[in-house]
Amino acid sequence: MNPFQPPVSGATLVFNGCDLDNWRTRSGAPAGWSVSDGVMHVVPKTGDIMTVERFTDFQMHLEFMTPYMPEAKGQARGNSGVYLQGRYEIQVLDSYDLAIPGMGDCGAFYNQFAPLVNGCRPPLEWQTYDVMFRAPRVNAQGEVVEPVRISVLHNGIVIQNNVQLPGVTGGAIDENVGEPGPLLLQDHGDLVRYRNIWIRELPLKGSDTYEPR
Ligand code: MG
């Protein structure tokens, strides 16, 4: 199956399919992952990579493929992760055979929200995440007045429905939740692949509050 979806109008290709010139490691060094045939490959031990661009509210599309690791169990089976704003990890893992996924399984917000259902395809098949991300709203004192809200579709299935995370997940780049942040992909040592990553930034006006007017 090949679910490759072209970007919607107004979207930015944050992975151009050719190189990682706009990606860096956490320390700002050139990204150490490899690219071939429009696909980026985790190169284990080279570290997480993140975009130079920073985002606030956005719609994101991304495709990933987990490796076939029949001997591995749990967190050792095809682990990676997609950190929205570099702060909120949607787990990437081969959780295909799990009846009831938990807070560490594929599609979870790590240690915060399990996915509503298991949306996984088998390893070695392309899978999609589509995300609607609304950044936390922060007042002049830096206090969060409205928490982050995130919805996620996994292979077209709603697995996170407008969840309000109480804070960043483990491994976040920082806790400056009122600032824009990058898209970060995790090197957890497994041979996960990514392709066709685009982000469409959303206007902040018109969504500036969920409170009644
Ligand atoms: Mg992970």
PDB file of C-alpha atoms and ligand atoms in Angstrom:
ATOM      1  CA  MET A   1       0.000   0.000   0.000  1.00  0.00           C
ATOM      2  CA  ASN A   2       1.248   3.450  -0.843  1.00  0.00           C
ATOM      3  CA  PRO A   3      -0.644   6.176   1.009  1.00  0.00           C
ATOM      4  CA  PHE A   4       1.563   9.009  -0.289  1.00  0.00           C
ATOM      5  CA  GLN A   5      -0.533  12.156   0.012  1.00  0.00           C
ATOM      6  CA  PRO A   6       0.437  15.331  -1.838  1.00  0.00           C
ATOM      7  CA  PRO A   7       0.672  18.464   0.300  1.00  0.00           C
ATOM      8  CA  VAL A   8      -2.449  20.590   0.634  1.00  0.00           C
ATOM      9  CA  SER A   9      -2.455  24.158  -0.645  1.00  0.00           C
ATOM     10  CA  GLY A  10      -0.339  26.483   1.453  1.00  0.00           C
ATOM     11  CA  ALA A  11       1.706  23.725   3.035  1.00  0.00           C
ATOM     12  CA  THR A  12       5.477  23.771   3.379  1.00  0.00           C
ATOM     13  CA  LEU A  13       7.503  20.666   2.640  1.00  0.00           C
ATOM     14  CA  VAL A  14       9.666  20.488   5.732  1.00  0.00           C
ATOM     15  CA  PHE A  15      11.417  17.456   4.247  1.00  0.00           C
ATOM     16  CA  ASN A  16      12.163  18.097   0.587  1.00  0.00           C
ATOM     17  CA  GLY A  17      12.916  14.441  -0.169  1.00  0.00           C
ATOM     18  CA  CYS A  18      16.456  15.267  -1.309  1.00  0.00           C
ATOM     19  CA  ASP A  19      18.545  16.423   1.633  1.00  0.00           C
ATOM     20  CA  LEU A  20      18.442  17.441   5.299  1.00  0.00           C
ATOM     21  CA  ASP A  21      19.854  20.941   4.824  1.00  0.00           C
ATOM     22  CA  ASN A  22      17.068  22.446   6.950  1.00  0.00           C
ATOM     23  CA  TRP A  23      17.463  19.879   9.758  1.00  0.00           C
ATOM     24  CA  ARG A  24      19.903  19.944  12.675  1.00  0.00           C
ATOM     25  CA  THR A  25      20.768  17.828  15.664  1.00  0.00           C
ATOM     26  CA  ARG A  26      19.690  19.021  19.098  1.00  0.00           C
ATOM     27  CA  SER A  27      23.053  20.744  19.475  1.00  0.00           C
ATOM     28  CA  GLY A  28      22.761  22.519  16.122  1.00  0.00           C
ATOM     29  CA  ALA A  29      25.114  20.283  14.139  1.00  0.00           C
ATOM     30  CA  PRO A  30      24.212  19.035  10.632  1.00  0.00           C
ATOM     31  CA  ALA A  31      21.693  16.181  10.740  1.00  0.00           C
ATOM     32  CA  GLY A  32      23.323  12.754  10.634  1.00  0.00           C
ATOM     33  CA  TRP A  33      20.455  10.782   9.123  1.00  0.00           C
ATOM     34  CA  SER A  34      20.562   9.595   5.504  1.00  0.00           C
ATOM     35  CA  VAL A  35      18.285  10.282   2.545  1.00  0.00           C
ATOM     36  CA  SER A  36      17.605   8.119  -0.480  1.00  0.00           C
ATOM     37  CA  ASP A  37      14.755   7.942  -2.982  1.00  0.00           C
ATOM     38  CA  GLY A  38      12.750  10.594  -1.160  1.00  0.00           C
ATOM     39  CA  VAL A  39      12.988   8.787   2.172  1.00  0.00           C
ATOM     40  CA  MET A  40      14.917   9.750   5.298  1.00  0.00           C
ATOM     41  CA  HIS A  41      16.437   6.999   7.395  1.00  0.00           C
ATOM     42  CA  VAL A  42      17.364   7.081  11.038  1.00  0.00           C
ATOM     43  CA  VAL A  43      21.094   6.470  11.347  1.00  0.00           C
ATOM     44  CA  PRO A  44      21.297   5.084  14.873  1.00  0.00           C
ATOM     45  CA  LYS A  45      23.436   6.969  17.374  1.00  0.00           C
ATOM     46  CA  THR A  46      23.589  10.124  15.243  1.00  0.00           C
ATOM     47  CA  GLY A  47      20.907  11.689  17.407  1.00  0.00           C
ATOM     48  CA  ASP A  48      17.518  13.288  17.062  1.00  0.00           C
ATOM     49  CA  ILE A  49      16.970  15.766  14.250  1.00  0.00           C
ATOM     50  CA  MET A  50      14.811  18.875  14.146  1.00  0.00           C
ATOM     51  CA  THR A  51      13.795  21.496  11.651  1.00  0.00           C
ATOM     52  CA  VAL A  52      15.386  24.908  11.554  1.00  0.00           C
ATOM     53  CA  GLU A  53      11.882  26.321  11.065  1.00  0.00           C
ATOM     54  CA  ARG A  54       9.716  27.008  14.112  1.00  0.00           C
ATOM     55  CA  PHE A  55       5.953  26.594  14.241  1.00  0.00           C
ATOM     56  CA  THR A  56       3.034  27.707  16.430  1.00  0.00           C
ATOM     57  CA  ASP A  57      -0.386  26.405  15.312  1.00  0.00           C
ATOM     58  CA  PHE A  58      -0.316  24.010  12.388  1.00  0.00           C
ATOM     59  CA  GLN A  59      -1.635  21.052  10.456  1.00  0.00           C
ATOM     60  CA  MET A  60       0.992  18.387   9.811  1.00  0.00           C
ATOM     61  CA  HIS A  61       1.208  15.337   7.594  1.00  0.00           C
ATOM     62  CA  LEU A  62       3.981  12.767   7.950  1.00  0.00           C
ATOM     63  CA  GLU A  63       4.603   9.195   6.785  1.00  0.00           C
ATOM     64  CA  PHE A  64       6.685   6.638   8.619  1.00  0.00           C
ATOM     65  CA  MET A  65       7.680   2.999   8.370  1.00  0.00           C
ATOM     66  CA  THR A  66       8.828   0.790  11.223  1.00  0.00           C
ATOM     67  CA  PRO A  67      11.367  -2.015  10.645  1.00  0.00           C
ATOM     68  CA  TYR A  68      10.559  -5.701  10.979  1.00  0.00           C
ATOM     69  CA  MET A  69      11.996  -6.773  14.337  1.00  0.00           C
ATOM     70  CA  PRO A  70      10.196  -9.999  15.306  1.00  0.00           C
ATOM     71  CA  GLU A  71      12.632 -10.798  18.121  1.00  0.00           C
ATOM     72  CA  ALA A  72      12.234  -7.400  19.783  1.00  0.00           C
ATOM     73  CA  LYS A  73       9.560  -6.601  22.347  1.00  0.00           C
ATOM     74  CA  GLY A  74       7.786  -3.508  23.571  1.00  0.00           C
ATOM     75  CA  GLN A  75       9.808  -0.311  23.453  1.00  0.00           C
ATOM     76  CA  ALA A  76      12.648  -2.088  21.603  1.00  0.00           C
ATOM     77  CA  ARG A  77      10.545  -2.766  18.491  1.00  0.00           C
ATOM     78  CA  GLY A  78      10.864   0.011  15.938  1.00  0.00           C
ATOM     79  CA  ASN A  79      10.994   2.927  18.356  1.00  0.00           C
ATOM     80  CA  SER A  80      11.173   6.525  17.206  1.00  0.00           C
ATOM     81  CA  GLY A  81       8.998   9.535  17.877  1.00  0.00           C
ATOM     82  CA  VAL A  82       7.536  12.716  16.429  1.00  0.00           C
ATOM     83  CA  TYR A  83       7.932  15.701  18.748  1.00  0.00           C
ATOM     84  CA  LEU A  84       5.506  18.508  17.919  1.00  0.00           C
ATOM     85  CA  GLN A  85       7.171  21.877  18.634  1.00  0.00           C
ATOM     86  CA  GLY A  86       9.997  19.701  19.932  1.00  0.00           C
ATOM     87  CA  ARG A  87       7.970  19.283  23.127  1.00  0.00           C
ATOM     88  CA  TYR A  88       5.122  16.767  22.723  1.00  0.00           C
ATOM     89  CA  GLU A  89       6.062  13.278  21.553  1.00  0.00           C
ATOM     90  CA  ILE A  90       3.680  11.155  19.540  1.00  0.00           C
ATOM     91  CA  GLN A  91       5.196   7.731  19.904  1.00  0.00           C
ATOM     92  CA  VAL A  92       6.358   5.818  16.833  1.00  0.00           C
ATOM     93  CA  LEU A  93       6.658   2.104  17.533  1.00  0.00           C
ATOM     94  CA  ASP A  94       5.713  -1.237  16.017  1.00  0.00           C
ATOM     95  CA  SER A  95       2.581  -1.872  18.109  1.00  0.00           C
ATOM     96  CA  TYR A  96       0.795  -3.747  15.337  1.00  0.00           C
ATOM     97  CA  ASP A  97      -0.116  -6.818  17.387  1.00  0.00           C
ATOM     98  CA  LEU A  98      -1.407  -4.997  20.460  1.00  0.00           C
ATOM     99  CA  ALA A  99      -5.124  -5.253  21.237  1.00  0.00           C
ATOM    100  CA  ILE A 100      -5.154  -2.355  23.690  1.00  0.00           C
ATOM    101  CA  PRO A 101      -2.289   0.109  23.251  1.00  0.00           C
ATOM    102  CA  GLY A 102      -1.039   1.977  26.302  1.00  0.00           C
ATOM    103  CA  MET A 103       0.644   5.298  27.004  1.00  0.00           C
ATOM    104  CA  GLY A 104       3.969   4.117  25.562  1.00  0.00           C
ATOM    105  CA  ASP A 105       2.660   2.526  22.387  1.00  0.00           C
ATOM    106  CA  CYS A 106       2.356   3.789  18.842  1.00  0.00           C
ATOM    107  CA  GLY A 107       0.124   6.840  18.662  1.00  0.00           C
ATOM    108  CA  ALA A 108       0.406   7.665  22.363  1.00  0.00           C
ATOM    109  CA  PHE A 109       1.455  11.005  23.752  1.00  0.00           C
ATOM    110  CA  TYR A 110       4.259   9.481  25.660  1.00  0.00           C
ATOM    111  CA  ASN A 111       3.237   8.740  29.267  1.00  0.00           C
ATOM    112  CA  GLN A 112       0.211  11.053  28.981  1.00  0.00           C
ATOM    113  CA  PHE A 113      -2.461   9.755  26.605  1.00  0.00           C
ATOM    114  CA  ALA A 114      -2.846   6.321  25.045  1.00  0.00           C
ATOM    115  CA  PRO A 115      -4.392   6.297  21.568  1.00  0.00           C
ATOM    116  CA  LEU A 116      -8.152   5.760  21.463  1.00  0.00           C
ATOM    117  CA  VAL A 117      -7.662   2.686  19.274  1.00  0.00           C
ATOM    118  CA  ASN A 118      -4.788   0.852  17.649  1.00  0.00           C
ATOM    119  CA  GLY A 119      -4.404   2.397  14.201  1.00  0.00           C
ATOM    120  CA  CYS A 120      -1.187   0.551  13.281  1.00  0.00           C
ATOM    121  CA  ARG A 121      -0.295  -1.102  10.036  1.00  0.00           C
ATOM    122  CA  PRO A 122       2.318  -3.867  10.057  1.00  0.00           C
ATOM    123  CA  PRO A 123       6.037  -3.076   9.991  1.00  0.00           C
ATOM    124  CA  LEU A 124       7.498  -2.348   6.526  1.00  0.00           C
ATOM    125  CA  GLU A 125       4.290  -0.633   5.419  1.00  0.00           C
ATOM    126  CA  TRP A 126       4.015   3.124   5.098  1.00  0.00           C
ATOM    127  CA  GLN A 127       1.775   4.720   7.702  1.00  0.00           C
ATOM    128  CA  THR A 128       0.490   8.259   8.123  1.00  0.00           C
ATOM    129  CA  TYR A 129       0.086  10.716  10.952  1.00  0.00           C
ATOM    130  CA  ASP A 130      -2.086  13.757  10.381  1.00  0.00           C
ATOM    131  CA  VAL A 131      -2.040  16.242  13.216  1.00  0.00           C
ATOM    132  CA  MET A 132      -4.015  19.347  14.161  1.00  0.00           C
ATOM    133  CA  PHE A 133      -1.917  21.269  16.650  1.00  0.00           C
ATOM    134  CA  ARG A 134      -2.985  24.277  18.691  1.00  0.00           C
ATOM    135  CA  ALA A 135      -0.175  25.683  20.791  1.00  0.00           C
ATOM    136  CA  PRO A 136      -0.696  26.597  24.436  1.00  0.00           C
ATOM    137  CA  ARG A 137      -1.837  30.165  25.068  1.00  0.00           C
ATOM    138  CA  VAL A 138       0.381  31.987  27.516  1.00  0.00           C
ATOM    139  CA  ASN A 139      -0.265  35.316  29.283  1.00  0.00           C
ATOM    140  CA  ALA A 140       2.143  38.210  29.774  1.00  0.00           C
ATOM    141  CA  GLN A 141       3.454  36.572  32.943  1.00  0.00           C
ATOM    142  CA  GLY A 142       4.315  33.421  31.017  1.00  0.00           C
ATOM    143  CA  GLU A 143       1.517  31.386  32.622  1.00  0.00           C
ATOM    144  CA  VAL A 144      -0.406  28.906  30.505  1.00  0.00           C
ATOM    145  CA  VAL A 145      -4.004  30.139  30.277  1.00  0.00           C
ATOM    146  CA  GLU A 146      -5.113  27.507  27.750  1.00  0.00           C
ATOM    147  CA  PRO A 147      -3.265  24.192  27.460  1.00  0.00           C
ATOM    148  CA  VAL A 148      -2.027  22.726  24.205  1.00  0.00           C
ATOM    149  CA  ARG A 149      -4.720  20.920  22.198  1.00  0.00           C
ATOM    150  CA  ILE A 150      -3.827  18.204  19.747  1.00  0.00           C
ATOM    151  CA  SER A 151      -5.755  15.846  17.490  1.00  0.00           C
ATOM    152  CA  VAL A 152      -4.079  12.991  15.619  1.00  0.00           C
ATOM    153  CA  LEU A 153      -5.232  10.711  12.818  1.00  0.00           C
ATOM    154  CA  HIS A 154      -3.233   7.513  12.349  1.00  0.00           C
ATOM    155  CA  ASN A 155      -3.751   6.014   8.918  1.00  0.00           C
ATOM    156  CA  GLY A 156      -6.881   8.137   8.679  1.00  0.00           C
ATOM    157  CA  ILE A 157      -8.310   6.981  12.014  1.00  0.00           C
ATOM    158  CA  VAL A 158      -8.810   9.440  14.872  1.00  0.00           C
ATOM    159  CA  ILE A 159      -6.600   8.234  17.709  1.00  0.00           C
ATOM    160  CA  GLN A 160      -6.246  11.469  19.718  1.00  0.00           C
ATOM    161  CA  ASN A 161      -9.318  13.671  19.849  1.00  0.00           C
ATOM    162  CA  ASN A 162      -8.487  17.221  20.901  1.00  0.00           C
ATOM    163  CA  VAL A 163      -6.490  16.127  23.937  1.00  0.00           C
ATOM    164  CA  GLN A 164      -5.228  18.809  26.300  1.00  0.00           C
ATOM    165  CA  LEU A 165      -1.796  17.819  27.509  1.00  0.00           C
ATOM    166  CA  PRO A 166      -0.878  18.933  31.036  1.00  0.00           C
ATOM    167  CA  GLY A 167       2.667  19.744  29.916  1.00  0.00           C
ATOM    168  CA  VAL A 168       5.577  18.660  27.760  1.00  0.00           C
ATOM    169  CA  THR A 169       6.488  14.978  27.409  1.00  0.00           C
ATOM    170  CA  GLY A 170       9.837  13.438  28.370  1.00  0.00           C
ATOM    171  CA  GLY A 171      12.744  14.466  26.198  1.00  0.00           C
ATOM    172  CA  ALA A 172      11.269  17.843  25.244  1.00  0.00           C
ATOM    173  CA  ILE A 173      13.732  20.428  23.939  1.00  0.00           C
ATOM    174  CA  ASP A 174      12.594  22.863  26.638  1.00  0.00           C
ATOM    175  CA  GLU A 175       9.535  23.932  28.636  1.00  0.00           C
ATOM    176  CA  ASN A 176       9.144  27.319  26.958  1.00  0.00           C
ATOM    177  CA  VAL A 177       5.676  26.372  25.819  1.00  0.00           C
ATOM    178  CA  GLY A 178       4.735  29.901  24.783  1.00  0.00           C
ATOM    179  CA  GLU A 179       7.398  29.932  22.094  1.00  0.00           C
ATOM    180  CA  PRO A 180       7.227  28.445  18.595  1.00  0.00           C
ATOM    181  CA  GLY A 181       9.071  25.168  18.216  1.00  0.00           C
ATOM    182  CA  PRO A 182      10.541  22.833  15.595  1.00  0.00           C
ATOM    183  CA  LEU A 183       9.408  19.461  14.380  1.00  0.00           C
ATOM    184  CA  LEU A 184      11.762  16.924  15.960  1.00  0.00           C
ATOM    185  CA  LEU A 185      12.206  13.257  15.015  1.00  0.00           C
ATOM    186  CA  GLN A 186      13.695  10.841  17.498  1.00  0.00           C
ATOM    187  CA  ASP A 187      16.706   8.573  17.037  1.00  0.00           C
ATOM    188  CA  HIS A 188      15.879   5.750  19.439  1.00  0.00           C
ATOM    189  CA  GLY A 189      18.401   3.421  17.792  1.00  0.00           C
ATOM    190  CA  ASP A 190      15.989   1.664  15.419  1.00  0.00           C
ATOM    191  CA  LEU A 191      15.854   1.794  11.603  1.00  0.00           C
ATOM    192  CA  VAL A 192      12.677   3.817  11.233  1.00  0.00           C
ATOM    193  CA  ARG A 193      12.071   5.749   7.999  1.00  0.00           C
ATOM    194  CA  TYR A 194      10.165   8.939   7.233  1.00  0.00           C
ATOM    195  CA  ARG A 195       8.935  10.629   4.088  1.00  0.00           C
ATOM    196  CA  ASN A 196       6.524  13.251   2.771  1.00  0.00           C
ATOM    197  CA  ILE A 197       6.478  15.566   5.763  1.00  0.00           C
ATOM    198  CA  TRP A 198       4.594  18.813   5.340  1.00  0.00           C
ATOM    199  CA  ILE A 199       3.240  21.464   7.646  1.00  0.00           C
ATOM    200  CA  ARG A 200       0.555  24.011   6.974  1.00  0.00           C
ATOM    201  CA  GLU A 201       0.697  26.822   9.498  1.00  0.00           C
ATOM    202  CA  LEU A 202      -2.654  27.936  10.876  1.00  0.00           C
ATOM    203  CA  PRO A 203      -3.692  31.530  11.496  1.00  0.00           C
ATOM    204  CA  LEU A 204      -3.628  32.502  15.161  1.00  0.00           C
ATOM    205  CA  LYS A 205      -6.468  34.964  14.795  1.00  0.00           C
ATOM    206  CA  GLY A 206      -9.862  33.343  14.846  1.00  0.00           C
ATOM    207  CA  SER A 207      -8.544  30.608  17.075  1.00  0.00           C
ATOM    208  CA  ASP A 208      -7.193  32.904  19.745  1.00  0.00           C
ATOM    209  CA  THR A 209      -9.476  31.561  22.450  1.00  0.00           C
ATOM    210  CA  TYR A 210     -11.729  28.642  23.213  1.00  0.00           C
ATOM    211  CA  GLU A 211     -13.521  30.689  25.878  1.00  0.00           C
ATOM    212  CA  PRO A 212     -17.078  31.885  25.161  1.00  0.00           C
ATOM    213  CA  ARG A 213     -17.334  35.475  23.912  1.00  0.00           C
TER     214      ARG A 213
HETATM  215 MG    MG B   1       9.885   7.114  21.034  1.00  0.00          MG
END
